[in-house]
Short mmCIF file of N, CA, C and O in Angstrom, two decimals:
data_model
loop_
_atom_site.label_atom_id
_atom_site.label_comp_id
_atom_site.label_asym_id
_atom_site.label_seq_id
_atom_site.Cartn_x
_atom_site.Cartn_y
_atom_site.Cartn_z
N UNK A 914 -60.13 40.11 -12.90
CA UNK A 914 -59.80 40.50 -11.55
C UNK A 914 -59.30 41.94 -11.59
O UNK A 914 -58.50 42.43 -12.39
N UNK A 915 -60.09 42.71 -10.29
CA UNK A 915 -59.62 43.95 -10.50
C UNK A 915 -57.95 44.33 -9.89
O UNK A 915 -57.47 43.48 -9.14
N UNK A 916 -57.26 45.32 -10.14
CA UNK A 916 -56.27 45.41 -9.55
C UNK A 916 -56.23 45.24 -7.67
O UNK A 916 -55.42 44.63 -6.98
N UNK A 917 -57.46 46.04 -7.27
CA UNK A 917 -57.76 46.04 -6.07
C UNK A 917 -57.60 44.34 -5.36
O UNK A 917 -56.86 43.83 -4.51
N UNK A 918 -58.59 43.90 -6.13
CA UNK A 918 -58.05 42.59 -5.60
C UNK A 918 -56.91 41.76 -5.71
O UNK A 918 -56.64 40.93 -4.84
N UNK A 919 -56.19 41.94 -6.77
CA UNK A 919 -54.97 41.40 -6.93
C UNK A 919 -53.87 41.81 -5.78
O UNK A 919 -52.92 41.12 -5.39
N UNK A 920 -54.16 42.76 -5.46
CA UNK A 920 -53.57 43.60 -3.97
C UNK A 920 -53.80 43.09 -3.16
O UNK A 920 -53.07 43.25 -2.19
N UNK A 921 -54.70 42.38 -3.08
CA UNK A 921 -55.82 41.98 -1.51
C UNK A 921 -55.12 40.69 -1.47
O UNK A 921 -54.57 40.30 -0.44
N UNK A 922 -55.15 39.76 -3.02
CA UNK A 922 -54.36 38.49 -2.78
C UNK A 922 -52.67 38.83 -2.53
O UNK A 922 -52.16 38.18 -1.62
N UNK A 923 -52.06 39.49 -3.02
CA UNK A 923 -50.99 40.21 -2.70
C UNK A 923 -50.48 40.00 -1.47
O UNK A 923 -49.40 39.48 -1.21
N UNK A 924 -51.59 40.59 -0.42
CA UNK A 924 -51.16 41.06 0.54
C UNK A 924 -51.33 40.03 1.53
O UNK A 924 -50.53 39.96 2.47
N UNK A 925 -52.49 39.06 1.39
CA UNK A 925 -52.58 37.83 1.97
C UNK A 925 -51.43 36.91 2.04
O UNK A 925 -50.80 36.62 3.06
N UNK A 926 -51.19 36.40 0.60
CA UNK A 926 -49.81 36.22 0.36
C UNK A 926 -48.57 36.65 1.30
O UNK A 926 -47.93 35.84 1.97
N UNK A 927 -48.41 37.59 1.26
CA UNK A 927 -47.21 38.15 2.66
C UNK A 927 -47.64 38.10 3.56
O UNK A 927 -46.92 37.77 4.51
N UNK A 928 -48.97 38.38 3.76
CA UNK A 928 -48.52 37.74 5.77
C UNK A 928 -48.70 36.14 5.97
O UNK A 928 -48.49 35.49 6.99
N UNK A 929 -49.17 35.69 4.68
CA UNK A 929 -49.15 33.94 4.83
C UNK A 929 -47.72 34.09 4.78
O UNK A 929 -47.26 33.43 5.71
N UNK A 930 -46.74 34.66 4.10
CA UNK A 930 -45.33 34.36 4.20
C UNK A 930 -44.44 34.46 5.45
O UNK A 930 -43.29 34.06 5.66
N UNK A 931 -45.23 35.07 6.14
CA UNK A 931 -44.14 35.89 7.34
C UNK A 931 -43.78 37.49 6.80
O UNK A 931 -42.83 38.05 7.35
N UNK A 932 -44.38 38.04 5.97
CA UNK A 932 -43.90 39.52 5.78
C UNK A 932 -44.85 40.20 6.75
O UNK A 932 -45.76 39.56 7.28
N UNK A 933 -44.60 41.84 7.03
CA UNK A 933 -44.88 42.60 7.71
C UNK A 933 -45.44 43.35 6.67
O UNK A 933 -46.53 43.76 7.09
N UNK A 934 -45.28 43.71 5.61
CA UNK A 934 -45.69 44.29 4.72
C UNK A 934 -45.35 43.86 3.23
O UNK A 934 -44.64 42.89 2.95
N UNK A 935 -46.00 44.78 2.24
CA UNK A 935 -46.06 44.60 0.69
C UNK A 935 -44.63 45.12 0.44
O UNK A 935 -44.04 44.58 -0.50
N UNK A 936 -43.96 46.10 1.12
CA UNK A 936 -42.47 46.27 0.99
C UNK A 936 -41.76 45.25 0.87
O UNK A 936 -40.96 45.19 -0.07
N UNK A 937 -41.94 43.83 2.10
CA UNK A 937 -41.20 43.03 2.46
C UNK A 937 -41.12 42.29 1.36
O UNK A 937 -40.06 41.68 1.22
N UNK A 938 -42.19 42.13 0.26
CA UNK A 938 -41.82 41.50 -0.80
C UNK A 938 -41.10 41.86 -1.64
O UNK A 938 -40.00 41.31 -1.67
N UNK A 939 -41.27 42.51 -2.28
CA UNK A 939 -40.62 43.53 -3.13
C UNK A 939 -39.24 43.83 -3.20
O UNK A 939 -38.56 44.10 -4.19
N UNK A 940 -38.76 43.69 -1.36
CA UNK A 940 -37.24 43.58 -1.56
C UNK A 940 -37.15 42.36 -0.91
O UNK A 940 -36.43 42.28 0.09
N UNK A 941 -37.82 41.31 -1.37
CA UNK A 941 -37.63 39.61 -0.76
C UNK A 941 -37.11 39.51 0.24
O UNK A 941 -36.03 38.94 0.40
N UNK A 942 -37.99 40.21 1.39
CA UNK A 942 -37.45 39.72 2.70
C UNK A 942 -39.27 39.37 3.23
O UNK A 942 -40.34 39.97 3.36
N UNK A 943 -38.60 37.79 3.43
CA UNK A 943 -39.36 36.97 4.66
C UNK A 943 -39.15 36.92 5.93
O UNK A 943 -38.04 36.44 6.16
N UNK A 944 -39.73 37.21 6.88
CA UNK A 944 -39.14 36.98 8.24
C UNK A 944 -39.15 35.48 8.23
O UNK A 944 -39.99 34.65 7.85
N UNK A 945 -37.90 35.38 8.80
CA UNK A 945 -37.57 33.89 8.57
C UNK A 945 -36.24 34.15 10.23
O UNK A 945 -35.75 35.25 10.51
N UNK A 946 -36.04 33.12 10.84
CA UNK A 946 -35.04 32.78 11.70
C UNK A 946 -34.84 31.31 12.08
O UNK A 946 -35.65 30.39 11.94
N UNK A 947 -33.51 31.29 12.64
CA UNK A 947 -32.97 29.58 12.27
C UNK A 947 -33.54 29.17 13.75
O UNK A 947 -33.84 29.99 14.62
N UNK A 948 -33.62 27.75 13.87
CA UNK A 948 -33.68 26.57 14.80
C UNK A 948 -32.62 25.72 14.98
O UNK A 948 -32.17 25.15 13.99
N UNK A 949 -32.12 25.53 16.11
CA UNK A 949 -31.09 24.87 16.14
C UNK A 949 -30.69 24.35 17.53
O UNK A 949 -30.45 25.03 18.52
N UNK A 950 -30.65 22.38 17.34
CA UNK A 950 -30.47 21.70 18.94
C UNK A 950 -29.81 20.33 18.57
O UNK A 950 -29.21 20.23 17.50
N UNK A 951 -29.88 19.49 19.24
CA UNK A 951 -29.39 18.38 19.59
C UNK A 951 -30.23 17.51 19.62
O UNK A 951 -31.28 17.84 20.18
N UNK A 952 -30.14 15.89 18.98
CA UNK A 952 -30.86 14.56 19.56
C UNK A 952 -29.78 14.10 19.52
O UNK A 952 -28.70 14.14 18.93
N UNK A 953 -30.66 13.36 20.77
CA UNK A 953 -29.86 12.55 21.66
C UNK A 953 -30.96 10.70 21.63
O UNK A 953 -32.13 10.61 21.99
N UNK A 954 -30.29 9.79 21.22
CA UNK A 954 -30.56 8.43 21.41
C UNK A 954 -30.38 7.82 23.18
O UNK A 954 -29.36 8.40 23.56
N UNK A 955 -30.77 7.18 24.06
CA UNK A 955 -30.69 7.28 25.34
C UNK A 955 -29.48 5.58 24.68
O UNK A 955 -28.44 5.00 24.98
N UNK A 956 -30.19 5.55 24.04
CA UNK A 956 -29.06 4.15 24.15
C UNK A 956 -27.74 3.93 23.08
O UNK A 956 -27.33 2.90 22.53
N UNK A 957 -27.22 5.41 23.03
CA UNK A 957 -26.10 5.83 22.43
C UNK A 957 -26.14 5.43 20.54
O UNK A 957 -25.11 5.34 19.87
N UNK A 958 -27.51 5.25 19.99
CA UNK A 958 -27.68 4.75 18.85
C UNK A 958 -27.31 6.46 18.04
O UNK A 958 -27.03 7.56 18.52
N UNK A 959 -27.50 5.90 16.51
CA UNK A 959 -27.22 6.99 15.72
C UNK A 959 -27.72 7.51 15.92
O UNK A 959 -28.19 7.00 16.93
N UNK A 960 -28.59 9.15 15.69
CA UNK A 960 -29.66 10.23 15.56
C UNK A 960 -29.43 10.06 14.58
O UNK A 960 -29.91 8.93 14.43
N UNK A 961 -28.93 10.38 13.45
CA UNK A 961 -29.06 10.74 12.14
C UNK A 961 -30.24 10.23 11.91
O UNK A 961 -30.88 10.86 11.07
N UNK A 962 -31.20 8.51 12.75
CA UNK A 962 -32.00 7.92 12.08
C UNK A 962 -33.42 8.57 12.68
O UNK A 962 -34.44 7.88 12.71
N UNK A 963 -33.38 10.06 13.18
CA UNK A 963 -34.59 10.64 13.60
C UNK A 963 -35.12 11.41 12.11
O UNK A 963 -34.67 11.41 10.97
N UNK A 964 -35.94 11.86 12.57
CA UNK A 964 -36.68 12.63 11.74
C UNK A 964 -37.39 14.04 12.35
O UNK A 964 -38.36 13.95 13.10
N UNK A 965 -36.94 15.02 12.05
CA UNK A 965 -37.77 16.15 12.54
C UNK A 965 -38.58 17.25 12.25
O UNK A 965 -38.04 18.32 11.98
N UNK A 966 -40.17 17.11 12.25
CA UNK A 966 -41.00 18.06 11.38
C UNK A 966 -41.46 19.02 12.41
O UNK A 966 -42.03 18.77 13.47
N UNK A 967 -41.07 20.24 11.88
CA UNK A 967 -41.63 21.27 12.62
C UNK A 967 -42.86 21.99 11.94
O UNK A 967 -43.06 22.27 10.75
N UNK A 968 -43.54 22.17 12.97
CA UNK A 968 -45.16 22.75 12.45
C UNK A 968 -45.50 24.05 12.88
O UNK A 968 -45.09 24.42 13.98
N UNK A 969 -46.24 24.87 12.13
CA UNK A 969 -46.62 26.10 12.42
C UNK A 969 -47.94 26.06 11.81
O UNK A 969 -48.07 25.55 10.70
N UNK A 970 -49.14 26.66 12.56
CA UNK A 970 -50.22 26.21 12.52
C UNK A 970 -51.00 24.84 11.92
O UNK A 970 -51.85 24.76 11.03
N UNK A 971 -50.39 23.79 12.76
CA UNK A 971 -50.84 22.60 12.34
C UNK A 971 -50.47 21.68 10.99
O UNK A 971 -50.81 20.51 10.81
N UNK A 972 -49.75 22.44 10.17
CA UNK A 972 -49.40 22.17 9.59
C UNK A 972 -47.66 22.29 8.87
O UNK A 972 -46.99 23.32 8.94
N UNK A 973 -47.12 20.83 8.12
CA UNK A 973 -46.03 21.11 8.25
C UNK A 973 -45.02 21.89 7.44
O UNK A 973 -44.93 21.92 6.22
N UNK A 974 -44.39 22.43 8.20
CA UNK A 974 -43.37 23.22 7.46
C UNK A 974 -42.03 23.37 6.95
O UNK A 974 -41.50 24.13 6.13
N UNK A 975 -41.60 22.32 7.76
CA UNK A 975 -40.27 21.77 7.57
C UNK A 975 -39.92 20.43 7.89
O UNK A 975 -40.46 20.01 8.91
N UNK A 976 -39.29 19.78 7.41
CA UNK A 976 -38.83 18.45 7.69
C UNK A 976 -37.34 18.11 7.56
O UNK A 976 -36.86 17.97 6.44
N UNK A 977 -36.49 17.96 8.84
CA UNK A 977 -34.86 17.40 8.78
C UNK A 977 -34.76 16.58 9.40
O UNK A 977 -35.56 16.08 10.19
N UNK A 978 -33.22 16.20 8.96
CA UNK A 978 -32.79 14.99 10.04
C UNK A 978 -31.09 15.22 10.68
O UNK A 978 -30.07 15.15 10.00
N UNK A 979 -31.14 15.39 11.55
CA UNK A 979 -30.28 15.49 12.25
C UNK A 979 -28.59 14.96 11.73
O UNK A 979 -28.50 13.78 11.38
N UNK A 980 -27.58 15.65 11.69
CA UNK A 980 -26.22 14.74 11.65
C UNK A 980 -26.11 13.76 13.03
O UNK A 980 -26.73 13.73 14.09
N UNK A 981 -24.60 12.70 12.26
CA UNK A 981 -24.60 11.88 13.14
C UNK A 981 -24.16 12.34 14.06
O UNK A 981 -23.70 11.45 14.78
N UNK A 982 -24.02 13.38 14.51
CA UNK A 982 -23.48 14.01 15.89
C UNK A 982 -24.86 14.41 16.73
O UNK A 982 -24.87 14.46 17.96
N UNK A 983 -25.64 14.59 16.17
CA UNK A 983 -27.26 14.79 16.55
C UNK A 983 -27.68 16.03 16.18
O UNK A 983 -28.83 16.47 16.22
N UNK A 984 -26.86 16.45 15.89
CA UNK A 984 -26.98 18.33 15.88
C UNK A 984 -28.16 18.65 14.60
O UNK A 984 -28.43 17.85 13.70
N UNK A 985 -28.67 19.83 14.76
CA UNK A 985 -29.48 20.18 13.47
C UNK A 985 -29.89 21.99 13.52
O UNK A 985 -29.91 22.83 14.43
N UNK A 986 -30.19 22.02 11.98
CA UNK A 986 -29.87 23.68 12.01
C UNK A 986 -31.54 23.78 11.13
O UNK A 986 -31.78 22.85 10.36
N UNK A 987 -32.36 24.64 11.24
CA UNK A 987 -33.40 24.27 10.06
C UNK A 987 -34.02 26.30 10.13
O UNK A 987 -34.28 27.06 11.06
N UNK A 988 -34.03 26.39 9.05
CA UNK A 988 -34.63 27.77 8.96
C UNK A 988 -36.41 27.89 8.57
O UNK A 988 -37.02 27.44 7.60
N UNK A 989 -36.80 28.55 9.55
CA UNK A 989 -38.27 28.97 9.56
C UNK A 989 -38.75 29.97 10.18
O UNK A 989 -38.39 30.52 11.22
N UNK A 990 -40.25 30.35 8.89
CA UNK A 990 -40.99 31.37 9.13
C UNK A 990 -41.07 31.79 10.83
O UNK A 990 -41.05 31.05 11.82
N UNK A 991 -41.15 33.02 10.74
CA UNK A 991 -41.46 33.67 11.88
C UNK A 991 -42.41 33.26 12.83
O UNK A 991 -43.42 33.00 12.17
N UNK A 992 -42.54 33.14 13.51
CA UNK A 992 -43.28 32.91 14.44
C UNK A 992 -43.58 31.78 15.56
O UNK A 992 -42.55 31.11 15.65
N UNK A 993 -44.45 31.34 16.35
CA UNK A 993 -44.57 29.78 17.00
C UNK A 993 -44.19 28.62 16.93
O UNK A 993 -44.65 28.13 17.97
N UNK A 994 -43.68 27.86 16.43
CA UNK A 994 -43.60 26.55 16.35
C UNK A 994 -44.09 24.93 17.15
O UNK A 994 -44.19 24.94 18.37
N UNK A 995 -44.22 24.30 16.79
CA UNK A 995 -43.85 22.93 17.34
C UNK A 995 -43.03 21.89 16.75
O UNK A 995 -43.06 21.98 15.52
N UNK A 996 -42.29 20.92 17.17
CA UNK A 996 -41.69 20.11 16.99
C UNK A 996 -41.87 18.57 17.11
O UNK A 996 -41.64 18.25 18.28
N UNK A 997 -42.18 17.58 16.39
CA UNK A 997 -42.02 16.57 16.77
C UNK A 997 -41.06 15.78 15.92
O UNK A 997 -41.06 15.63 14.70
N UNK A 998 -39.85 15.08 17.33
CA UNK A 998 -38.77 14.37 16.89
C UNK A 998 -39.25 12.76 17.03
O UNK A 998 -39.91 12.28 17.95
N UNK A 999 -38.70 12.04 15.77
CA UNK A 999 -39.37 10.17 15.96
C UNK A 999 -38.68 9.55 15.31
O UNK A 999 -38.04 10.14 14.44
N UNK A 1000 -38.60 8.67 15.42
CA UNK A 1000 -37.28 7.12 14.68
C UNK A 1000 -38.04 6.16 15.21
O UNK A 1000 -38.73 6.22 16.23
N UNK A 1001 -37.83 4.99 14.23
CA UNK A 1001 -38.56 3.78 14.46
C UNK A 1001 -37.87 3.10 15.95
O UNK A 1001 -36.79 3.34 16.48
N UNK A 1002 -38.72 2.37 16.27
CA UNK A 1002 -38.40 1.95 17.64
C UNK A 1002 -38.05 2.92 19.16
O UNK A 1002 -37.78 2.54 20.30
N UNK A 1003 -38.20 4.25 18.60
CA UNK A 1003 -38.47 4.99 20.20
C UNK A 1003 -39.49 5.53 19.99
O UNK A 1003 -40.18 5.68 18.98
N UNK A 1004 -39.62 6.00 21.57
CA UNK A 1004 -40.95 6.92 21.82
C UNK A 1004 -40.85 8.56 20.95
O UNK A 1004 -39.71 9.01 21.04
N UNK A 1005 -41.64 9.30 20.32
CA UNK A 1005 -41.58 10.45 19.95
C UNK A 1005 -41.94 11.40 21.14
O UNK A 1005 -42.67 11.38 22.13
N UNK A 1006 -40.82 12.44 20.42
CA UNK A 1006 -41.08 13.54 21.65
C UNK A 1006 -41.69 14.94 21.16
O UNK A 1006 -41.09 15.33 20.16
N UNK A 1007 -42.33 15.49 21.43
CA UNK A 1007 -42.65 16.45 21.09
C UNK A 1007 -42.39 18.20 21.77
O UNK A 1007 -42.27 18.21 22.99
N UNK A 1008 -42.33 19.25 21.26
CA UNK A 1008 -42.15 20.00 21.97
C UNK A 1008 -42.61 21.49 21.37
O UNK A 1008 -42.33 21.95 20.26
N UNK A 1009 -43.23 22.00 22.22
CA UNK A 1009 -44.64 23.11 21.72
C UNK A 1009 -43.63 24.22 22.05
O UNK A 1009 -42.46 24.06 22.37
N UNK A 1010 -44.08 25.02 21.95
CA UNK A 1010 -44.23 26.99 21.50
C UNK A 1010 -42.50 27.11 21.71
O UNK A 1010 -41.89 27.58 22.68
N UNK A 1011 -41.93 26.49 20.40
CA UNK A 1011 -40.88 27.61 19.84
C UNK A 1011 -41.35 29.11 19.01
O UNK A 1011 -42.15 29.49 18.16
N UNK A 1012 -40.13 29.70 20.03
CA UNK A 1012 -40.72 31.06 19.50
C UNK A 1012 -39.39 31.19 18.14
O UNK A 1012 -38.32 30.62 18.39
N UNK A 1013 -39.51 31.81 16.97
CA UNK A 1013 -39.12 32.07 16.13
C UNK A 1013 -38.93 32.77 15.88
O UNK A 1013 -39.78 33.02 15.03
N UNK A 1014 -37.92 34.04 16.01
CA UNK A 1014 -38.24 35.28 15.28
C UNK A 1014 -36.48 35.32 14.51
O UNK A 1014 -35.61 34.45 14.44
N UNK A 1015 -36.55 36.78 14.03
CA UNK A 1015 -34.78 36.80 13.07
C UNK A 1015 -33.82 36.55 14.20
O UNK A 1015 -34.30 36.85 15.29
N UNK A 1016 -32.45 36.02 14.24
CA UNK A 1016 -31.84 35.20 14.69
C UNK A 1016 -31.96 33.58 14.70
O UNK A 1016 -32.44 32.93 13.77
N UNK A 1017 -31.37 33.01 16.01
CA UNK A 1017 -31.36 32.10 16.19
C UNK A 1017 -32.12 31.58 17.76
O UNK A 1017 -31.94 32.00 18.91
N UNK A 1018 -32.94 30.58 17.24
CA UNK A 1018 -33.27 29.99 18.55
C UNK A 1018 -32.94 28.45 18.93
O UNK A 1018 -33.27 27.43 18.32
N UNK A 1019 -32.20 28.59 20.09
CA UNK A 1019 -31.54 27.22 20.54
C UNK A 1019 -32.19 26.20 20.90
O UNK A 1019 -32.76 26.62 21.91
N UNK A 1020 -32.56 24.93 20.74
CA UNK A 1020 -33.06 24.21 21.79
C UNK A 1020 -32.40 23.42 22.80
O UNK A 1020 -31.24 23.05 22.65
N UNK A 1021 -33.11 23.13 23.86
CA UNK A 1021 -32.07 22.07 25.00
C UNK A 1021 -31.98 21.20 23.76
O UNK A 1021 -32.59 21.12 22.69
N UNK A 1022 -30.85 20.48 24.41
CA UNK A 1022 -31.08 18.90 24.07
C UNK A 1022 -32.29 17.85 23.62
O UNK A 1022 -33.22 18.19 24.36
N UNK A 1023 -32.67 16.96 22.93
CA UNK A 1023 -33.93 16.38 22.80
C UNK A 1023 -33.63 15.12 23.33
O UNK A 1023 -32.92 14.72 22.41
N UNK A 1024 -33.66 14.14 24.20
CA UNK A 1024 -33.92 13.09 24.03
C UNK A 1024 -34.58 12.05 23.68
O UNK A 1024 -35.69 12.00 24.21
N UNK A 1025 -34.20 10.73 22.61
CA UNK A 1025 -35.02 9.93 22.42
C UNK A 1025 -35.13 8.64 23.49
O UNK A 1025 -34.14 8.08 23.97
N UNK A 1026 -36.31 8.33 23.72
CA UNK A 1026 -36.18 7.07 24.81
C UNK A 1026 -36.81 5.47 23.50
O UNK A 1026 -37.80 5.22 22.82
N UNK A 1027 -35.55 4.87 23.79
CA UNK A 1027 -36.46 3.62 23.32
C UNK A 1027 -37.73 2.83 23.60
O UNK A 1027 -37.94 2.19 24.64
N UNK A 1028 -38.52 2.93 22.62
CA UNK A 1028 -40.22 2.43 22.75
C UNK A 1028 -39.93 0.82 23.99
O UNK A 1028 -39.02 0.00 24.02
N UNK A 1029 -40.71 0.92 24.51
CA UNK A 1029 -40.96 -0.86 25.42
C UNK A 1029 -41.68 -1.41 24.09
O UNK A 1029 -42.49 -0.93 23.30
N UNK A 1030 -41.10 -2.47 24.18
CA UNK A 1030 -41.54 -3.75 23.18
C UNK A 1030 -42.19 -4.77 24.30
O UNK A 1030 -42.08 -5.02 25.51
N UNK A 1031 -42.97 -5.26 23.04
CA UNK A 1031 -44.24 -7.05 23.72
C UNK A 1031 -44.01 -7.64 23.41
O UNK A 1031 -43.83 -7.55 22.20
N UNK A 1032 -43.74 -8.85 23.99
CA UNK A 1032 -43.96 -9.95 23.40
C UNK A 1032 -44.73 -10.88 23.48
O UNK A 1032 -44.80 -11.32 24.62
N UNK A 1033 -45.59 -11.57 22.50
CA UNK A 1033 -46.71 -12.16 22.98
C UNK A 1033 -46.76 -13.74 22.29
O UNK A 1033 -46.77 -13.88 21.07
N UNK A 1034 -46.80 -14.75 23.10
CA UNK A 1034 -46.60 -15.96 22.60
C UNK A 1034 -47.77 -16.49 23.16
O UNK A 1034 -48.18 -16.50 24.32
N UNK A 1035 -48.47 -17.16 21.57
CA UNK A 1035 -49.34 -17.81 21.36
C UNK A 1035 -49.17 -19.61 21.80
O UNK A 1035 -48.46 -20.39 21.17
N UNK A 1036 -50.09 -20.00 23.14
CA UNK A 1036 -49.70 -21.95 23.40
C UNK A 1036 -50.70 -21.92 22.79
O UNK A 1036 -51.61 -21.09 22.86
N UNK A 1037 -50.56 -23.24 21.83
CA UNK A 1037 -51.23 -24.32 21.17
C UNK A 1037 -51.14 -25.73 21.59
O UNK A 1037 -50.18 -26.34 22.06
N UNK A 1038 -52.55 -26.18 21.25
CA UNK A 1038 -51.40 -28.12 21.60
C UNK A 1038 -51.29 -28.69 20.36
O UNK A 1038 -51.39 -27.93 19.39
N UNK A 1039 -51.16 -29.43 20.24
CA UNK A 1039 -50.61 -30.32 18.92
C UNK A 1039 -51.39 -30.16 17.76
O UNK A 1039 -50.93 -30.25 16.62
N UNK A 1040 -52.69 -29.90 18.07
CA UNK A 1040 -53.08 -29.88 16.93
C UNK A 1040 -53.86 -28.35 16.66
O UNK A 1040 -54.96 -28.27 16.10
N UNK A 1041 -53.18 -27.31 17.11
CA UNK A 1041 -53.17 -26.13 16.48
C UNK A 1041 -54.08 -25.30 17.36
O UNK A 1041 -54.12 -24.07 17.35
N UNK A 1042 -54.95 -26.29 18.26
CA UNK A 1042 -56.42 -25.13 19.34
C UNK A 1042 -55.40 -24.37 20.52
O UNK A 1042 -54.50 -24.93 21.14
N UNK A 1043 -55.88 -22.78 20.65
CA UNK A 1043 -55.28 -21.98 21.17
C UNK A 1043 -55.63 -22.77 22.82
O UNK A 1043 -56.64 -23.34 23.25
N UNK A 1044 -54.40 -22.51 23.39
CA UNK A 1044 -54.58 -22.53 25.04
C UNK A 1044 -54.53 -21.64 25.82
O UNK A 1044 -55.21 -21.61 26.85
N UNK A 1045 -53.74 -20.80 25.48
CA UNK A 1045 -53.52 -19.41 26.00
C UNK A 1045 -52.74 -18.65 25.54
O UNK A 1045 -52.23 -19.16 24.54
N UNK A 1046 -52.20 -17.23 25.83
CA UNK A 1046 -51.48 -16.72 25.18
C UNK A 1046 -50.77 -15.93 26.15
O UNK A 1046 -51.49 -15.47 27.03
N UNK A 1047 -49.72 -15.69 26.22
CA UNK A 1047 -49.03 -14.89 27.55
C UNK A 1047 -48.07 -13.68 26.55
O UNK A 1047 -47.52 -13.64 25.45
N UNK A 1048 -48.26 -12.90 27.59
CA UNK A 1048 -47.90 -11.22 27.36
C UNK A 1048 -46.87 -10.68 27.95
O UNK A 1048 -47.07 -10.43 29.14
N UNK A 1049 -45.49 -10.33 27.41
CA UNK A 1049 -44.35 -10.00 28.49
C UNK A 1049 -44.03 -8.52 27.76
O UNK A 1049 -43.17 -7.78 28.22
#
């Protein structure tokens, strides 16, 4: 590999990182800035039991989970984001174009809503042939 190209991967490299330039490496600076909000359970349950992956081009880049106060702090690359917050038994929420840059960006509040549950009971008669089945 010629030097030229080793430059070329170099340089790919930093702006896959969030750098602005081949400087930015060199003195290890990533553009990087923090994220930072609240989940909220609607039915006063823990948050701690969410999970939150934030994505930047489709793919993920970070993954936290909230204290039991709900709060969360997560540092990432520069630029766009999305968010999706989920815990077993609620609905996931999602939430598109965080902007990212150095500092801090706040979010509202997140709320989780608990998923609707089914219940579905199978009648039989005695000897096991379905009769119907009802759906609540």
């Amino acid at each position: 590999m010629t030097a030229h190209q080793v430059l070329h991967r170099i340089t790919l490299i930093a702006l896959l990182s969030g750098c602005k330039s081949i400087s930015d490496i060199s003195a290890g600076r990533i553009a990087e800035g923090t994220v930072t909000g609240k989940i909220i359970f609607e039915d006063g349950s823990d948050p701690s039991a969410a999970t939150l992956n934030f994505n930047l081009d489709s793919s993920l880049e970070a993954s936290t989970t909230p204290s039991s106060d709900g709060s969360f702090s997560v540092s990432l690359k520069e630029g766009t984001h999305s968010l999706v917050a989920s815990a077993t038994n609620y609905d996931s929420v999602t939430v598109n174009n965080i902007a990212v840059g150095a500092g801090t960006s706040v979010l509202d509040s997140i709320t989780l809503k608990v998923a609707p549950s089914t219940l579905t009971l199978k009648i039989t008669d005695s000897s096991g042939n379905k009769i119907s089945d009802y759906v609540a």
